[in-house]
Coordinates of N, CA, C and O in Angstrom, one line a residue:
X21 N -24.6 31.0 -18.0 CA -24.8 30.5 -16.7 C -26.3 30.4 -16.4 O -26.9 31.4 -16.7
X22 N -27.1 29.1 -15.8 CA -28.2 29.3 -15.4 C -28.4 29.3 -14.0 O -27.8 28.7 -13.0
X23 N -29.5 30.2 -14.1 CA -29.6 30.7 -12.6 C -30.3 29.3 -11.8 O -31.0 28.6 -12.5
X24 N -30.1 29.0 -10.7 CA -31.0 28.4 -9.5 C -32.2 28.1 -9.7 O -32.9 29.0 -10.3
X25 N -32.8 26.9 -9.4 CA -34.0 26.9 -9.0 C -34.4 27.6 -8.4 O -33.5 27.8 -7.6
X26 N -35.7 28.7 -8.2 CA -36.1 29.4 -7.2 C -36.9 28.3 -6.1 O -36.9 28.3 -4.9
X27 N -37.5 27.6 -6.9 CA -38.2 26.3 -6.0 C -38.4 24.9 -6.0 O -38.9 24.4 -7.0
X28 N -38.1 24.1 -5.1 CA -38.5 23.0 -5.3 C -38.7 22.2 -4.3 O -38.4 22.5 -3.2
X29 N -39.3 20.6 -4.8 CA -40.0 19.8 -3.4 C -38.9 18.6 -3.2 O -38.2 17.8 -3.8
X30 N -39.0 19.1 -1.9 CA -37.9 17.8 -1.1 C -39.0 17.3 -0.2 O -40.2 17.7 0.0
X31 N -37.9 16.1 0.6 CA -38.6 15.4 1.8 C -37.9 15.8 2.7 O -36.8 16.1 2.4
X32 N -38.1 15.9 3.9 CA -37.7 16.1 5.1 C -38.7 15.3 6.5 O -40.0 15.2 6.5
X33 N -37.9 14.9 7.3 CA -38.3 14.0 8.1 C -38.8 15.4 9.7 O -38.3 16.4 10.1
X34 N -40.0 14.5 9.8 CA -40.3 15.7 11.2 C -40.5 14.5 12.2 O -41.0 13.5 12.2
X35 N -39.8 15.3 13.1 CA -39.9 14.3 14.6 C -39.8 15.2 15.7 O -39.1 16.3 15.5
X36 N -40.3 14.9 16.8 CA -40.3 15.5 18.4 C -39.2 14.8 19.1 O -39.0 13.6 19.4
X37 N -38.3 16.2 19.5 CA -37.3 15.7 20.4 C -37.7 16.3 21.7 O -38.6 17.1 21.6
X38 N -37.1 16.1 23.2 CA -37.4 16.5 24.3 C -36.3 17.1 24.6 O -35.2 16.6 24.3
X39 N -36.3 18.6 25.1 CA -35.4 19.6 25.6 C -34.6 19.0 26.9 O -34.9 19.0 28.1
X40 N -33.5 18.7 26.3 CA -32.6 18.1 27.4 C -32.6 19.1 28.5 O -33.2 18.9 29.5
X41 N -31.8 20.4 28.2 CA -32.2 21.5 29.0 C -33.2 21.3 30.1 O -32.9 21.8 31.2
X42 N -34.2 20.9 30.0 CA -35.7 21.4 30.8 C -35.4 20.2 31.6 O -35.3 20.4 32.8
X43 N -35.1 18.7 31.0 CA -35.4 17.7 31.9 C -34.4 18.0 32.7 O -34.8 18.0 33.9
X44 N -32.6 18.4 32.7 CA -31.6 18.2 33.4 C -32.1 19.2 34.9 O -31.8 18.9 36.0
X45 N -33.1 20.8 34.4 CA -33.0 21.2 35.2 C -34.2 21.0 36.1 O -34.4 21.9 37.0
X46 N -35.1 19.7 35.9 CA -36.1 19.5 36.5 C -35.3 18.1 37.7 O -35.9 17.7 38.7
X47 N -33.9 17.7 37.2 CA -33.3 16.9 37.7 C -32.7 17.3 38.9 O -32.7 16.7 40.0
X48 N -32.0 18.7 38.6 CA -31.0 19.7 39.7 C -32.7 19.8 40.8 O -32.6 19.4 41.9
X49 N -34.0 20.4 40.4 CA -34.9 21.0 41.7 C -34.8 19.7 42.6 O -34.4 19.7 43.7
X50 N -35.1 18.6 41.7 CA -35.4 16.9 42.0 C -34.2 16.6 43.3 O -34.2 15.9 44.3
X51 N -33.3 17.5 42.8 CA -32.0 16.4 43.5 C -31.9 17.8 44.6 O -31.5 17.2 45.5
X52 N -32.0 18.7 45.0 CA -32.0 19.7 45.5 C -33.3 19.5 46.8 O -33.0 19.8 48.0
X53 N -34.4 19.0 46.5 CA -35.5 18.4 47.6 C -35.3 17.2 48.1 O -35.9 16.8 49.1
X54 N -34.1 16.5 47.2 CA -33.6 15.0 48.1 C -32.9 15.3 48.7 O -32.7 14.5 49.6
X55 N -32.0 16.6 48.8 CA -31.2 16.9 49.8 C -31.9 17.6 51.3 O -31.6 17.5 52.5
X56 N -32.7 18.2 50.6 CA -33.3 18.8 52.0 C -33.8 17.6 52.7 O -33.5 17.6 53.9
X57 N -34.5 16.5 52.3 CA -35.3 15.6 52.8 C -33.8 14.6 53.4 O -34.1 14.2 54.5
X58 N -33.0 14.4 53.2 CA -31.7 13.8 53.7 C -31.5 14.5 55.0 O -31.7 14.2 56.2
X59 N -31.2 15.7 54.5 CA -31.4 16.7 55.8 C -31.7 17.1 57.1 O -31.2 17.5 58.1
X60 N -33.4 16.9 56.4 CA -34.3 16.7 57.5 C -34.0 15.3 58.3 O -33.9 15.4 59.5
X61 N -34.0 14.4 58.0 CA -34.4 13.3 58.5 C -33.2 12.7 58.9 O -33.3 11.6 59.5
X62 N -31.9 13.3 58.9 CA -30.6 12.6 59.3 C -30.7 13.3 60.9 O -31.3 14.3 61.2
X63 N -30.0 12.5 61.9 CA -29.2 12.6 62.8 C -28.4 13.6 62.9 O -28.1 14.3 61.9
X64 N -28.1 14.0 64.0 CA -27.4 15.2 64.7 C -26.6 14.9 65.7 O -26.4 15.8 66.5
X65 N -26.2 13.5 66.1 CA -25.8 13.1 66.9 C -23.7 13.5 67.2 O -23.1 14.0 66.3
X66 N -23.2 13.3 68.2 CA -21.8 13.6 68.2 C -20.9 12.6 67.9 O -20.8 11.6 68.5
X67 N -20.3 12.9 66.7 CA -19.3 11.8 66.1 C -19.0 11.2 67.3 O -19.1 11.8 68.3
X68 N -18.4 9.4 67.5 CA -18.0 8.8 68.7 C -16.3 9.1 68.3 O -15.5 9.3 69.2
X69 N -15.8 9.2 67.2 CA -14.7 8.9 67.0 C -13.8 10.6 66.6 O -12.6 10.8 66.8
X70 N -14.7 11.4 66.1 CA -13.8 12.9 66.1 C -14.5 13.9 67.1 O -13.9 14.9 67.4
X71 N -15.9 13.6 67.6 CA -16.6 14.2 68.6 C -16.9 15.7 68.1 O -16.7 16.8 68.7
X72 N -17.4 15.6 67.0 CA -18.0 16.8 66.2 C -19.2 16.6 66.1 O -19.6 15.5 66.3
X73 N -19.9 17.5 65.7 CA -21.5 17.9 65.6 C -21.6 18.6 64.2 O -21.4 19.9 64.2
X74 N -21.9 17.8 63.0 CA -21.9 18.8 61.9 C -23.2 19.6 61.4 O -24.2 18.9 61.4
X75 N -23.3 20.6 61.1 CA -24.6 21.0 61.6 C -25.1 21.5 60.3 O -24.3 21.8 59.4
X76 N -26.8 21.5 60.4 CA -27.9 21.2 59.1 C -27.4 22.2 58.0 O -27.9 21.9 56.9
X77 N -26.6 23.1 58.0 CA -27.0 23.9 56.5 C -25.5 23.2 56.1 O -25.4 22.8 55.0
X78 N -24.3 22.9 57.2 CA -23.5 21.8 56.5 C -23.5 20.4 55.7 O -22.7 20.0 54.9
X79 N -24.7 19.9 56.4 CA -24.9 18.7 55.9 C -26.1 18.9 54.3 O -25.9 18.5 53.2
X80 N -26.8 19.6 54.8 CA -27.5 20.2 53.5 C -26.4 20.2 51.7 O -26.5 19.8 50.5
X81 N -25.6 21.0 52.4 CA -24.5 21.3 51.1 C -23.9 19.9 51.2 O -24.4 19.2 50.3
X82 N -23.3 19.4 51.9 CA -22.6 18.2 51.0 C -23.9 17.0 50.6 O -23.5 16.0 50.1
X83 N -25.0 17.3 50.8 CA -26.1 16.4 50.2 C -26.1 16.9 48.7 O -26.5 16.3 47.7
X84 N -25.7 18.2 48.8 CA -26.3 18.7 47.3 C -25.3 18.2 46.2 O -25.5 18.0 45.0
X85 N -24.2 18.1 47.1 CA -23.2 17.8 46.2 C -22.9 16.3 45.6 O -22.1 16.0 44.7
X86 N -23.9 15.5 46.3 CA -24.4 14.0 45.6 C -25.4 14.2 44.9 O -25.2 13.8 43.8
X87 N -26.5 14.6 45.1 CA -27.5 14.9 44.9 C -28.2 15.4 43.4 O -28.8 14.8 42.6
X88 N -27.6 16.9 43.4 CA -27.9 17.7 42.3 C -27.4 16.6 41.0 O -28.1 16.3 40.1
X89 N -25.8 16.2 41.1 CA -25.4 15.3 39.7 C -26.1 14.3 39.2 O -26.4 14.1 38.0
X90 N -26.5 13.5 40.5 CA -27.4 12.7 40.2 C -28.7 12.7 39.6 O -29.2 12.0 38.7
X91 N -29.3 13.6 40.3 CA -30.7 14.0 39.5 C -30.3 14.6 37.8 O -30.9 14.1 36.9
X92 N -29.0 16.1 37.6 CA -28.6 16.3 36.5 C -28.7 14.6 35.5 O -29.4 14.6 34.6
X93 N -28.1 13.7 35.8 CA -27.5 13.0 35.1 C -29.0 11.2 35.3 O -28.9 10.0 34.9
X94 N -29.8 12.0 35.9 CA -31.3 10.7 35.9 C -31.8 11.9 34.6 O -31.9 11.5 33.4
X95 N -32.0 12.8 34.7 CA -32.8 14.0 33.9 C -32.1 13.9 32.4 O -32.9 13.9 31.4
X96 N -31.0 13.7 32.4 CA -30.8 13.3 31.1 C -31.2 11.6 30.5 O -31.8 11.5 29.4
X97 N -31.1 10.8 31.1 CA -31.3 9.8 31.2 C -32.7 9.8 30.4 O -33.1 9.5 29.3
X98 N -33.3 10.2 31.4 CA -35.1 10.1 30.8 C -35.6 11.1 29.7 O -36.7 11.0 29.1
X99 N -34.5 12.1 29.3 CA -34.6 12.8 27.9 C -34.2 12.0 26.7 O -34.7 12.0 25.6
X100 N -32.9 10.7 27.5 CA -32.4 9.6 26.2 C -33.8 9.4 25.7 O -34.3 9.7 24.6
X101 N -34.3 8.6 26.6 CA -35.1 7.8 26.4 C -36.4 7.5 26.0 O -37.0 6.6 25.4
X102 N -36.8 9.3 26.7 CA -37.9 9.8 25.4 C -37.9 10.2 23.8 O -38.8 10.1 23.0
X103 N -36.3 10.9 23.5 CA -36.4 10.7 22.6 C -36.2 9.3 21.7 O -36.4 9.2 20.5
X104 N -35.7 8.4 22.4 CA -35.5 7.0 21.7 C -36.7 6.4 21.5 O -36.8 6.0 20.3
X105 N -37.6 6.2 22.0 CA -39.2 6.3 22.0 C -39.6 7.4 20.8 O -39.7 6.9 19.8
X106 N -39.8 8.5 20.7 CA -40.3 9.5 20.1 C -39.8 9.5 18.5 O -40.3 10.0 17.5
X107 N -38.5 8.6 18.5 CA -37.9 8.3 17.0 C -38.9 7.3 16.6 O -38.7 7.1 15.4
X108 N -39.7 6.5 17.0 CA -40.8 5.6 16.1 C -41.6 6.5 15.7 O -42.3 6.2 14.8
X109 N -41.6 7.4 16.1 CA -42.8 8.2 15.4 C -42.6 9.3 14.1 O -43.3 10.1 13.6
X110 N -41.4 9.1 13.9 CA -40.5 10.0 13.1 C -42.1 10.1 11.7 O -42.9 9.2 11.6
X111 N -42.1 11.1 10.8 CA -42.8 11.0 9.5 C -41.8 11.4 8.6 O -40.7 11.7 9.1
X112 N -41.8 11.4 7.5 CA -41.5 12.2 5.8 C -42.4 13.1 5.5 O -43.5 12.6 5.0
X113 N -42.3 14.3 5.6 CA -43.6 15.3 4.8 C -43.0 15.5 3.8 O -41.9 14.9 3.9
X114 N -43.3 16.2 2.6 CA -42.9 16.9 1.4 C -43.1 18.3 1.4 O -44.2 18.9 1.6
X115 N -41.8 19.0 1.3 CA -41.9 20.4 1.6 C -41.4 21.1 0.5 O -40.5 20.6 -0.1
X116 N -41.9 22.3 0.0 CA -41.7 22.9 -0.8 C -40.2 24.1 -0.4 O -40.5 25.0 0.4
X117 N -39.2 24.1 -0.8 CA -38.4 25.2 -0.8 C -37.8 25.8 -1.5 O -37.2 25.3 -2.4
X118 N -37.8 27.4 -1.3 CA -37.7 27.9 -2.5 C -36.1 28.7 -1.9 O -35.6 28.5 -0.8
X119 N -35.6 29.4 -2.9 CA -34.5 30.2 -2.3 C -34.4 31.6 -3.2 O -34.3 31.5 -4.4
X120 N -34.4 32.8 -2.5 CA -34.7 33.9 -2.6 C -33.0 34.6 -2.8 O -32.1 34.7 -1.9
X121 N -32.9 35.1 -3.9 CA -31.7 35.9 -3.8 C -32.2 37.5 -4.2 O -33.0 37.6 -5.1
X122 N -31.8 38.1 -3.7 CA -31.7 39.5 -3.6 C -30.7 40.3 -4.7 O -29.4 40.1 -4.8
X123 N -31.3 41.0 -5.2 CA -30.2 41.8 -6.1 C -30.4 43.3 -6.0 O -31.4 43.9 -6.0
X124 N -28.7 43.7 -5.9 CA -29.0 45.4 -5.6 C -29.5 45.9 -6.6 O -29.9 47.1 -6.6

């Protein structure tokens, strides 16, 4: 039986991807400040037709609840799209690898 190469040169492609992670949750702060700003700036006026008054930390939460998915789901969007851009830049280096086995 012959043993393994210990070493040898391949190619391997290197490219930059963008951490979906980071963008989605720069999407939730994003969508989280559109809600306060909805918030702020809406009315408080008394329904004409059920004569309710819903009031700001209420309306706050159901803003978040449009809000946050949306920005989650722009935040991915613009991760697509950096990486679809960042794949022209892809290279081939040549890398050396070896593989190490251990014996008791």
């Amino acid at each position: 039986m012959s043993s393994p190469e210990p070493r040898e040169t391949v190619e391997a492609t290197v490219r930059r991807v963008p951490r979906y992670g980071v963008f989605m949750a720069i999407g939730v702060v994003l969508g989280i400040i559109a809600a306060g700003i909805l918030t702020m700036v809406g009315s408080y006026e008394p329904s004409t037709t059920l004569d309710v008054v819903y009031p700001p930390g209420q309306v706050f939460g159901f803003a978040l609840l449009w809000t946050v998915p949306i920005g989650i789901a722009l935040g991915g969007l613009v991760a697509i799209l950096l990486e679809r851009i960042a794949r022209r830049h892809d290279r081939v280096v040549r890398v050396d690898r070896e593989t190490v086995i251990e014996q008791d």
